[in-house]
PDB file of C-alpha atoms in Angstrom:
ATOM      1  CA  MET A   1      13.811 -50.810  10.184  1.00  0.00           C
ATOM      2  CA  ALA A   2      17.384 -49.758  10.809  1.00  0.00           C
ATOM      3  CA  ASN A   3      18.288 -46.488  12.461  1.00  0.00           C
ATOM      4  CA  VAL A   4      20.493 -44.718   9.879  1.00  0.00           C
ATOM      5  CA  SER A   5      20.705 -41.360  11.599  1.00  0.00           C
ATOM      6  CA  HIS A   6      24.051 -40.590  13.133  1.00  0.00           C
ATOM      7  CA  PRO A   7      24.161 -39.295  16.660  1.00  0.00           C
ATOM      8  CA  ARG A   8      25.586 -35.807  16.926  1.00  0.00           C
ATOM      9  CA  GLY A   9      28.754 -36.179  18.890  1.00  0.00           C
ATOM     10  CA  ASP A  10      31.523 -33.888  19.918  1.00  0.00           C
ATOM     11  CA  ILE A  11      33.810 -33.167  16.967  1.00  0.00           C
ATOM     12  CA  THR A  12      36.802 -32.393  19.194  1.00  0.00           C
ATOM     13  CA  SER A  13      37.623 -36.084  19.279  1.00  0.00           C
ATOM     14  CA  HIS A  14      37.782 -36.248  15.479  1.00  0.00           C
ATOM     15  CA  PRO A  15      41.344 -36.963  14.289  1.00  0.00           C
ATOM     16  CA  ASP A  16      41.286 -34.061  11.800  1.00  0.00           C
ATOM     17  CA  ALA A  17      39.935 -31.436  14.217  1.00  0.00           C
ATOM     18  CA  PRO A  18      43.314 -29.826  15.113  1.00  0.00           C
ATOM     19  CA  GLU A  19      44.267 -29.601  11.441  1.00  0.00           C
ATOM     20  CA  MET A  20      40.890 -28.048  10.559  1.00  0.00           C
ATOM     21  CA  ARG A  21      41.268 -25.490  13.354  1.00  0.00           C
ATOM     22  CA  ALA A  22      44.762 -24.561  12.188  1.00  0.00           C
ATOM     23  CA  ARG A  23      43.581 -24.249   8.586  1.00  0.00           C
ATOM     24  CA  TYR A  24      40.649 -22.053   9.626  1.00  0.00           C
ATOM     25  CA  ALA A  25      42.969 -19.850  11.686  1.00  0.00           C
ATOM     26  CA  ARG A  26      45.354 -19.489   8.705  1.00  0.00           C
ATOM     27  CA  MET A  27      42.505 -18.516   6.391  1.00  0.00           C
ATOM     28  CA  LEU A  28      41.183 -15.910   8.796  1.00  0.00           C
ATOM     29  CA  GLY A  29      44.601 -14.658   9.859  1.00  0.00           C
ATOM     30  CA  GLY A  30      44.710 -10.868   9.730  1.00  0.00           C
ATOM     31  CA  ARG A  31      40.991 -10.568   9.066  1.00  0.00           C
ATOM     32  CA  ASP A  32      40.349  -8.096  11.856  1.00  0.00           C
ATOM     33  CA  VAL A  33      38.911  -5.679   9.333  1.00  0.00           C
ATOM     34  CA  ALA A  34      36.747  -8.109   7.376  1.00  0.00           C
ATOM     35  CA  LEU A  35      33.679  -6.023   8.174  1.00  0.00           C
ATOM     36  CA  VAL A  36      35.210  -3.076   6.326  1.00  0.00           C
ATOM     37  CA  ASP A  37      35.516  -4.894   2.979  1.00  0.00           C
ATOM     38  CA  GLY A  38      31.814  -4.579   2.171  1.00  0.00           C
ATOM     39  CA  PRO A  39      31.493  -0.863   2.937  1.00  0.00           C
ATOM     40  CA  VAL A  40      34.669  -0.139   0.956  1.00  0.00           C
ATOM     41  CA  PHE A  41      33.241  -1.990  -2.050  1.00  0.00           C
ATOM     42  CA  LEU A  42      29.905  -0.183  -1.736  1.00  0.00           C
ATOM     43  CA  LEU A  43      31.727   3.150  -1.460  1.00  0.00           C
ATOM     44  CA  GLY A  44      33.620   2.386  -4.673  1.00  0.00           C
ATOM     45  CA  LEU A  45      30.406   1.339  -6.395  1.00  0.00           C
ATOM     46  CA  TYR A  46      28.642   4.519  -5.324  1.00  0.00           C
ATOM     47  CA  CYS A  47      31.601   6.655  -6.382  1.00  0.00           C
ATOM     48  CA  ALA A  48      31.548   5.042  -9.828  1.00  0.00           C
ATOM     49  CA  VAL A  49      27.819   5.630 -10.394  1.00  0.00           C
ATOM     50  CA  SER A  50      27.433   8.930  -8.519  1.00  0.00           C
ATOM     51  CA  PRO A  51      27.610  11.126 -11.649  1.00  0.00           C
ATOM     52  CA  TRP A  52      24.472   9.423 -12.957  1.00  0.00           C
ATOM     53  CA  ILE A  53      22.728   9.443  -9.583  1.00  0.00           C
ATOM     54  CA  LEU A  54      23.359  13.165  -9.048  1.00  0.00           C
ATOM     55  CA  HIS A  55      22.950  14.012 -12.748  1.00  0.00           C
ATOM     56  CA  PHE A  56      26.168  15.909 -13.311  1.00  0.00           C
ATOM     57  CA  THR A  57      27.106  14.018 -16.464  1.00  0.00           C
ATOM     58  CA  ARG A  58      26.513  17.043 -18.731  1.00  0.00           C
ATOM     59  CA  SER A  59      27.731  19.823 -16.461  1.00  0.00           C
ATOM     60  CA  GLN A  60      30.965  18.083 -15.342  1.00  0.00           C
ATOM     61  CA  PRO A  61      32.067  15.591 -18.023  1.00  0.00           C
ATOM     62  CA  SER A  62      35.629  15.440 -16.717  1.00  0.00           C
ATOM     63  CA  LEU A  63      34.402  14.577 -13.217  1.00  0.00           C
ATOM     64  CA  VAL A  64      32.220  11.808 -14.655  1.00  0.00           C
ATOM     65  CA  ALA A  65      35.241   9.928 -15.975  1.00  0.00           C
ATOM     66  CA  HIS A  66      37.209  10.802 -12.842  1.00  0.00           C
ATOM     67  CA  ASN A  67      34.592   9.452 -10.422  1.00  0.00           C
ATOM     68  CA  LEU A  68      34.101   6.352 -12.544  1.00  0.00           C
ATOM     69  CA  ILE A  69      37.831   5.542 -12.553  1.00  0.00           C
ATOM     70  CA  ILE A  70      38.342   6.284  -8.841  1.00  0.00           C
ATOM     71  CA  GLY A  71      35.209   4.291  -7.966  1.00  0.00           C
ATOM     72  CA  ILE A  72      36.449   1.288  -9.926  1.00  0.00           C
ATOM     73  CA  ALA A  73      39.848   1.588  -8.228  1.00  0.00           C
ATOM     74  CA  ILE A  74      38.265   1.660  -4.760  1.00  0.00           C
ATOM     75  CA  GLY A  75      36.080  -1.303  -5.662  1.00  0.00           C
ATOM     76  CA  LEU A  76      39.100  -3.256  -6.903  1.00  0.00           C
ATOM     77  CA  LEU A  77      40.939  -2.481  -3.676  1.00  0.00           C
ATOM     78  CA  ALA A  78      37.968  -3.835  -1.718  1.00  0.00           C
ATOM     79  CA  LEU A  79      37.966  -7.013  -3.798  1.00  0.00           C
ATOM     80  CA  GLY A  80      41.684  -7.337  -3.199  1.00  0.00           C
ATOM     81  CA  PHE A  81      41.171  -6.856   0.537  1.00  0.00           C
ATOM     82  CA  THR A  82      38.697  -9.725   0.449  1.00  0.00           C
ATOM     83  CA  ARG A  83      40.638 -12.020  -1.864  1.00  0.00           C
ATOM     84  CA  ALA A  84      44.198 -11.636  -0.541  1.00  0.00           C
ATOM     85  CA  PRO A  85      44.071  -9.699   2.728  1.00  0.00           C
ATOM     86  CA  GLU A  86      47.583 -10.516   3.897  1.00  0.00           C
ATOM     87  CA  ARG A  87      49.030  -8.899   0.775  1.00  0.00           C
ATOM     88  CA  MET A  88      46.529  -6.136   0.144  1.00  0.00           C
ATOM     89  CA  TYR A  89      46.085  -4.413   3.502  1.00  0.00           C
ATOM     90  CA  GLY A  90      49.411  -2.692   2.916  1.00  0.00           C
ATOM     91  CA  LEU A  91      47.600  -0.781   0.166  1.00  0.00           C
ATOM     92  CA  SER A  92      45.181   0.741   2.657  1.00  0.00           C
ATOM     93  CA  TRP A  93      47.290   3.879   2.530  1.00  0.00           C
ATOM     94  CA  ALA A  94      46.528   4.103  -1.189  1.00  0.00           C
ATOM     95  CA  MET A  95      42.854   4.287  -0.308  1.00  0.00           C
ATOM     96  CA  CYS A  96      43.658   7.118   2.113  1.00  0.00           C
ATOM     97  CA  ALA A  97      45.417   8.947  -0.708  1.00  0.00           C
ATOM     98  CA  MET A  98      42.424   8.391  -2.995  1.00  0.00           C
ATOM     99  CA  GLY A  99      40.192   9.802  -0.266  1.00  0.00           C
ATOM    100  CA  VAL A 100      42.255  12.981  -0.040  1.00  0.00           C
ATOM    101  CA  TRP A 101      42.271  13.226  -3.837  1.00  0.00           C
ATOM    102  CA  MET A 102      38.471  12.844  -3.961  1.00  0.00           C
ATOM    103  CA  ILE A 103      38.106  15.724  -1.498  1.00  0.00           C
ATOM    104  CA  ILE A 104      40.149  18.150  -3.604  1.00  0.00           C
ATOM    105  CA  SER A 105      39.263  16.814  -7.064  1.00  0.00           C
ATOM    106  CA  PRO A 106      36.120  18.907  -7.739  1.00  0.00           C
ATOM    107  CA  TRP A 107      38.245  22.048  -7.889  1.00  0.00           C
ATOM    108  CA  ILE A 108      41.152  20.481  -9.780  1.00  0.00           C
ATOM    109  CA  VAL A 109      39.378  18.230 -12.276  1.00  0.00           C
ATOM    110  CA  GLY A 110      36.005  19.947 -12.472  1.00  0.00           C
ATOM    111  CA  THR A 111      35.033  23.288 -13.932  1.00  0.00           C
ATOM    112  CA  ARG A 112      33.055  25.500 -11.557  1.00  0.00           C
ATOM    113  CA  PRO A 113      31.441  22.615  -9.627  1.00  0.00           C
ATOM    114  CA  ASP A 114      28.182  23.254  -7.834  1.00  0.00           C
ATOM    115  CA  ALA A 115      27.530  22.446  -4.178  1.00  0.00           C
ATOM    116  CA  GLY A 116      26.035  19.012  -4.891  1.00  0.00           C
ATOM    117  CA  VAL A 117      29.114  17.824  -6.759  1.00  0.00           C
ATOM    118  CA  ILE A 118      31.425  19.232  -4.099  1.00  0.00           C
ATOM    119  CA  TRP A 119      29.517  17.631  -1.214  1.00  0.00           C
ATOM    120  CA  ASN A 120      29.309  14.320  -3.065  1.00  0.00           C
ATOM    121  CA  ASN A 121      33.054  14.110  -3.613  1.00  0.00           C
ATOM    122  CA  VAL A 122      33.933  15.442  -0.152  1.00  0.00           C
ATOM    123  CA  VAL A 123      31.728  12.827   1.560  1.00  0.00           C
ATOM    124  CA  ILE A 124      33.093  10.015  -0.639  1.00  0.00           C
ATOM    125  CA  GLY A 125      36.639  11.220   0.007  1.00  0.00           C
ATOM    126  CA  ALA A 126      36.125  11.512   3.760  1.00  0.00           C
ATOM    127  CA  LEU A 127      34.645   8.003   3.944  1.00  0.00           C
ATOM    128  CA  ALA A 128      37.480   6.576   1.839  1.00  0.00           C
ATOM    129  CA  LEU A 129      40.007   8.335   4.057  1.00  0.00           C
ATOM    130  CA  LEU A 130      38.394   7.034   7.258  1.00  0.00           C
ATOM    131  CA  LEU A 131      37.969   3.466   6.000  1.00  0.00           C
ATOM    132  CA  GLY A 132      41.501   3.421   4.585  1.00  0.00           C
ATOM    133  CA  ALA A 133      42.969   4.751   7.825  1.00  0.00           C
ATOM    134  CA  PHE A 134      41.031   2.152   9.822  1.00  0.00           C
ATOM    135  CA  CYS A 135      42.284  -0.659   7.545  1.00  0.00           C
ATOM    136  CA  ALA A 136      45.851   0.646   7.676  1.00  0.00           C
ATOM    137  CA  ALA A 137      45.845   1.028  11.452  1.00  0.00           C
ATOM    138  CA  THR A 138      44.442  -2.458  11.944  1.00  0.00           C
ATOM    139  CA  ALA A 139      46.927  -3.952   9.475  1.00  0.00           C
ATOM    140  CA  MET A 140      49.814  -2.251  11.285  1.00  0.00           C
ATOM    141  CA  LYS A 141      48.512  -3.470  14.652  1.00  0.00           C
ATOM    142  CA  SER A 142      48.160  -7.081  13.510  1.00  0.00           C
ATOM    143  CA  ALA A 143      51.384  -7.205  11.463  1.00  0.00           C
ATOM    144  CA  PRO A 144      54.028  -9.531  12.865  1.00  0.00           C
ATOM    145  CA  ARG A 145      56.941  -7.691  14.417  1.00  0.00           C
ATOM    146  CA  PRO A 146      60.477  -8.844  13.597  1.00  0.00           C
TER     147      PRO A 146
END
């Protein structure tokens, strides 16, 4: 019977290896913050569903719509960070702004919010601010200088 298994050799001698390395480097270029994409998406998801988790849908109807919209926006930013990082990491500052807005929103959008609603939005806002600042700082560090 014939031996049809191929011996595992060193791929560095393959004629397409340099091109594959260059392509891989281009695809991962600027992906220093790839580990942040998942937590940002999960933060947006939690923000969107938090009114139903904490049961403030009846007491704060305006904050329900607010958290849903901001959560979807954060989630879309995370998807953009994953899909087109070289173009989207400039919007990390927008996530910082959304974080600040989430911190102050219970008093502006809500009507007499209780401590649970306040803590929920402050924690979400602080995490969005920290993750956005980390993304922005990393994007500024890895940006090509003219």
